[in-house]
PDB file of C-alpha atoms in Angstrom:
ATOM      1  CA  MET B   1      89.247 125.643 135.987  1.00 51.00           C
ATOM      2  CA  SER B   2      86.441 127.050 133.864  1.00 53.00           C
ATOM      3  CA  ASP B   3      84.091 129.712 135.265  1.00 60.00           C
ATOM      4  CA  PRO B   4      82.964 128.221 138.564  1.00 73.00           C
ATOM      5  CA  ASP B   5      79.655 129.347 140.059  1.00 92.00           C
ATOM      6  CA  ILE B   6      80.996 131.385 142.976  1.00 97.00           C
ATOM      7  CA  HIS B   7      78.481 132.683 145.515  1.00 97.00           C
ATOM      8  CA  HIS B   8      79.067 135.782 147.630  1.00 97.00           C
ATOM      9  CA  GLU B   9      77.420 136.424 150.995  1.00 97.00           C
ATOM     10  CA  LEU B  10      77.781 139.383 153.333  1.00 97.00           C
ATOM     11  CA  THR B  11      76.275 139.303 156.820  1.00 97.00           C
ATOM     12  CA  GLY B  12      77.098 142.322 158.926  1.00 96.00           C
ATOM     13  CA  GLN B  13      80.876 142.664 158.920  1.00 97.00           C
ATOM     14  CA  ASN B  14      81.559 139.084 157.715  1.00 98.00           C
ATOM     15  CA  GLY B  15      81.766 138.004 154.099  1.00 98.00           C
ATOM     16  CA  ARG B  16      82.168 134.711 152.318  1.00 98.00           C
ATOM     17  CA  TYR B  17      82.828 133.485 148.791  1.00 98.00           C
ATOM     18  CA  SER B  18      81.924 129.842 148.248  1.00 97.00           C
ATOM     19  CA  LEU B  19      81.410 127.239 145.600  1.00 96.00           C
ATOM     20  CA  THR B  20      80.528 123.585 145.303  1.00 94.00           C
ATOM     21  CA  LEU B  21      82.151 121.404 142.678  1.00 90.00           C
ATOM     22  CA  ASN B  22      81.444 117.705 142.241  1.00 87.00           C
ATOM     23  CA  GLY B  23      79.788 117.673 145.660  1.00 92.00           C
ATOM     24  CA  ALA B  24      82.826 119.180 147.408  1.00 95.00           C
ATOM     25  CA  SER B  25      82.938 122.715 148.785  1.00 96.00           C
ATOM     26  CA  ALA B  26      85.408 125.576 149.018  1.00 97.00           C
ATOM     27  CA  GLU B  27      85.276 128.975 150.690  1.00 97.00           C
ATOM     28  CA  LEU B  28      87.152 132.199 151.277  1.00 98.00           C
ATOM     29  CA  THR B  29      86.091 134.256 154.291  1.00 98.00           C
ATOM     30  CA  TYR B  30      86.760 137.887 155.141  1.00 98.00           C
ATOM     31  CA  GLN B  31      85.819 140.666 157.523  1.00 98.00           C
ATOM     32  CA  ILE B  32      85.139 144.329 156.858  1.00 97.00           C
ATOM     33  CA  GLY B  33      87.970 146.138 158.623  1.00 96.00           C
ATOM     34  CA  ALA B  34      86.976 149.655 157.528  1.00 96.00           C
ATOM     35  CA  PRO B  35      84.767 151.144 154.815  1.00 95.00           C
ATOM     36  CA  ASP B  36      87.638 150.827 152.331  1.00 96.00           C
ATOM     37  CA  LEU B  37      89.373 147.698 153.710  1.00 97.00           C
ATOM     38  CA  ILE B  38      88.542 144.016 153.856  1.00 97.00           C
ATOM     39  CA  ILE B  39      90.609 141.468 155.753  1.00 98.00           C
ATOM     40  CA  ALA B  40      90.797 138.167 153.872  1.00 97.00           C
ATOM     41  CA  ASN B  41      91.304 135.733 156.721  1.00 96.00           C
ATOM     42  CA  ARG B  42      90.743 132.185 155.497  1.00 96.00           C
ATOM     43  CA  THR B  43      90.544 129.884 152.500  1.00 97.00           C
ATOM     44  CA  TYR B  44      89.418 126.283 152.665  1.00 97.00           C
ATOM     45  CA  VAL B  45      89.077 123.758 149.849  1.00 97.00           C
ATOM     46  CA  ASP B  46      87.819 120.219 150.329  1.00 96.00           C
ATOM     47  CA  PRO B  47      90.686 117.790 149.607  1.00 95.00           C
ATOM     48  CA  ALA B  48      88.679 116.200 146.792  1.00 94.00           C
ATOM     49  CA  ILE B  49      88.981 119.365 144.669  1.00 93.00           C
ATOM     50  CA  ARG B  50      92.285 120.896 145.810  1.00 90.00           C
ATOM     51  CA  ARG B  51      94.153 120.265 142.573  1.00 85.00           C
ATOM     52  CA  GLY B  52      91.752 122.321 140.479  1.00 81.00           C
ATOM     53  CA  LYS B  53      92.879 125.879 141.380  1.00 90.00           C
ATOM     54  CA  VAL B  54      89.611 126.345 143.221  1.00 94.00           C
ATOM     55  CA  ALA B  55      91.108 128.575 145.934  1.00 94.00           C
ATOM     56  CA  GLN B  56      92.733 130.714 143.258  1.00 95.00           C
ATOM     57  CA  ALA B  57      89.354 131.178 141.562  1.00 95.00           C
ATOM     58  CA  LEU B  58      87.919 132.424 144.873  1.00 97.00           C
ATOM     59  CA  VAL B  59      90.801 134.881 145.311  1.00 96.00           C
ATOM     60  CA  GLU B  60      90.423 136.084 141.720  1.00 96.00           C
ATOM     61  CA  ARG B  61      86.761 136.852 142.413  1.00 96.00           C
ATOM     62  CA  LEU B  62      87.714 138.667 145.632  1.00 97.00           C
ATOM     63  CA  VAL B  63      90.261 140.768 143.713  1.00 97.00           C
ATOM     64  CA  ALA B  64      87.763 141.611 140.953  1.00 97.00           C
ATOM     65  CA  ASP B  65      85.080 142.603 143.460  1.00 97.00           C
ATOM     66  CA  ALA B  66      87.558 144.715 145.471  1.00 97.00           C
ATOM     67  CA  ARG B  67      88.596 146.562 142.321  1.00 96.00           C
ATOM     68  CA  ASP B  68      84.975 147.164 141.357  1.00 97.00           C
ATOM     69  CA  SER B  69      84.186 148.477 144.858  1.00 96.00           C
ATOM     70  CA  GLY B  70      87.350 150.548 145.312  1.00 96.00           C
ATOM     71  CA  VAL B  71      88.426 148.737 148.482  1.00 97.00           C
ATOM     72  CA  LYS B  72      91.775 147.306 149.520  1.00 97.00           C
ATOM     73  CA  ILE B  73      92.425 143.754 150.703  1.00 97.00           C
ATOM     74  CA  LEU B  74      94.578 142.946 153.709  1.00 97.00           C
ATOM     75  CA  PRO B  75      95.607 139.282 153.444  1.00 96.00           C
ATOM     76  CA  ALA B  76      95.563 137.539 156.823  1.00 96.00           C
ATOM     77  CA  CYS B  77      95.659 134.120 155.149  1.00 94.00           C
ATOM     78  CA  SER B  78      99.006 132.594 154.158  1.00 93.00           C
ATOM     79  CA  TYR B  79      97.598 131.177 150.912  1.00 94.00           C
ATOM     80  CA  ILE B  80      96.309 134.571 149.782  1.00 95.00           C
ATOM     81  CA  SER B  81      99.623 136.214 150.712  1.00 93.00           C
ATOM     82  CA  ALA B  82     101.538 133.594 148.718  1.00 93.00           C
ATOM     83  CA  LEU B  83      99.238 133.989 145.722  1.00 93.00           C
ATOM     84  CA  LEU B  84      99.709 137.771 145.811  1.00 91.00           C
ATOM     85  CA  ARG B  85     103.465 137.281 145.431  1.00 91.00           C
ATOM     86  CA  GLN B  86     102.765 135.285 142.251  1.00 94.00           C
ATOM     87  CA  HIS B  87     100.451 137.979 140.838  1.00 95.00           C
ATOM     88  CA  PRO B  88     102.087 141.409 141.004  1.00 94.00           C
ATOM     89  CA  GLU B  89      99.247 142.760 138.825  1.00 95.00           C
ATOM     90  CA  TRP B  90      97.034 142.525 141.913  1.00 95.00           C
ATOM     91  CA  GLU B  91      99.216 144.795 144.072  1.00 92.00           C
ATOM     92  CA  ASP B  92      96.973 147.806 143.431  1.00 94.00           C
ATOM     93  CA  VAL B  93      94.136 146.106 145.334  1.00 96.00           C
ATOM     94  CA  PHE B  94      96.135 144.879 148.319  1.00 93.00           C
ATOM     95  CA  ALA B  95      96.793 147.083 151.331  1.00 91.00           C
ATOM     96  CA  GLY B  96     100.430 148.147 151.265  1.00 74.00           C
ATOM     97  CA  GLY B  97     100.609 147.362 147.537  1.00 59.00           C
TER      98      GLY B  97
END
Protein backbone atom coordinates (compact mmCIF):
# COMPACT_ATOMS: atom_id res chain seq x y z
CA MET A 1 0.00 0.00 0.00
CA SER A 2 1.49 3.34 -0.99
CA ASP A 3 1.46 6.28 1.45
CA PRO A 4 -2.16 6.44 2.57
CA ASP A 5 -3.54 9.74 3.86
CA ILE A 6 -3.84 8.85 7.54
CA HIS A 7 -5.59 11.34 9.81
CA HIS A 8 -4.89 11.61 13.54
CA GLU A 9 -7.36 12.98 16.09
CA LEU A 10 -6.98 13.38 19.84
CA THR A 11 -9.94 14.35 22.00
CA GLY A 12 -9.22 14.37 25.70
CA GLN A 13 -7.79 10.96 26.55
CA ASN A 14 -9.02 9.25 23.35
CA GLY A 15 -7.12 9.10 20.08
CA ARG A 16 -7.86 7.81 16.62
CA TYR A 17 -5.97 7.18 13.39
CA SER A 18 -8.21 6.85 10.35
CA LEU A 19 -8.20 6.75 6.61
CA THR A 20 -10.61 6.36 3.74
CA LEU A 21 -9.66 4.41 0.65
CA ASN A 22 -11.95 3.86 -2.32
CA GLY A 23 -14.88 5.00 -0.20
CA ALA A 24 -14.17 2.47 2.57
CA SER A 25 -12.83 3.41 5.99
CA ALA A 26 -10.37 2.06 8.53
CA GLU A 27 -9.40 3.15 12.03
CA LEU A 28 -7.15 2.43 14.97
CA THR A 29 -8.27 3.77 18.35
CA TYR A 30 -6.32 4.28 21.56
CA GLN A 31 -6.51 5.83 25.00
CA ILE A 32 -3.92 7.79 26.94
CA GLY A 33 -3.08 5.56 29.89
CA ALA A 34 -0.38 7.81 31.38
CA PRO A 35 1.76 10.69 30.12
CA ASP A 36 4.21 8.19 28.62
CA LEU A 37 1.79 5.35 27.73
CA ILE A 38 -0.93 4.86 25.16
CA ILE A 39 -3.23 1.84 25.08
CA ALA A 40 -3.97 0.76 21.51
CA ASN A 41 -7.35 -0.87 21.93
CA ARG A 42 -8.95 -1.42 18.54
CA THR A 43 -8.40 -1.67 14.80
CA TYR A 44 -11.18 -1.86 12.25
CA VAL A 45 -10.94 -2.08 8.47
CA ASP A 46 -13.94 -2.17 6.17
CA PRO A 47 -14.08 -5.59 4.45
CA ALA A 48 -13.77 -3.93 1.04
CA ILE A 49 -10.17 -2.89 1.77
CA ARG A 50 -8.93 -5.58 4.17
CA ARG A 51 -6.47 -7.17 1.76
CA GLY A 52 -4.46 -3.99 1.30
CA LYS A 53 -2.45 -3.93 4.57
CA VAL A 54 -4.48 -0.93 5.66
CA ALA A 55 -4.47 -1.89 9.35
CA GLN A 56 -0.71 -2.36 9.20
CA ALA A 57 -0.31 1.14 7.77
CA LEU A 58 -2.28 2.52 10.73
CA VAL A 59 -0.09 0.62 13.20
CA GLU A 60 3.06 1.80 11.43
CA ARG A 61 1.90 5.40 11.85
CA LEU A 62 1.12 4.75 15.53
CA VAL A 63 4.62 3.31 16.04
CA ALA A 64 6.29 6.25 14.26
CA ASP A 65 4.31 8.80 16.27
CA ALA A 66 5.05 6.98 19.55
CA ARG A 67 8.77 7.00 18.77
CA ASP A 68 8.67 10.70 17.91
CA SER A 69 6.81 11.48 21.16
CA GLY A 70 8.83 9.18 23.42
CA VAL A 71 5.81 7.19 24.59
CA LYS A 72 5.24 3.46 24.89
CA ILE A 73 2.34 1.51 23.39
CA LEU A 74 0.42 -1.13 25.31
CA PRO A 75 -1.42 -3.30 22.77
CA ALA A 76 -4.91 -4.25 23.95
CA CYS A 77 -5.90 -5.31 20.43
CA SER A 78 -5.11 -8.83 19.23
CA TYR A 79 -4.20 -7.63 15.72
CA ILE A 80 -1.65 -5.14 17.05
CA SER A 81 -0.19 -7.78 19.38
CA ALA A 82 0.14 -10.23 16.48
CA LEU A 83 1.75 -7.60 14.26
CA LEU A 84 4.26 -6.77 17.00
CA ARG A 85 5.41 -10.39 17.02
CA GLN A 86 6.13 -10.05 13.28
CA HIS A 87 8.10 -6.81 13.76
CA PRO A 88 10.70 -7.19 16.50
CA GLU A 89 12.18 -3.83 15.43
CA TRP A 90 9.17 -2.20 17.08
CA GLU A 91 9.81 -3.71 20.53
CA ASP A 92 11.47 -0.52 21.78
CA VAL A 93 8.15 1.33 21.49
CA PHE A 94 5.92 -1.30 23.08
CA ALA A 95 5.44 -1.51 26.84
CA GLY A 96 7.33 -4.53 28.12
CA GLY A 97 9.48 -4.54 24.97
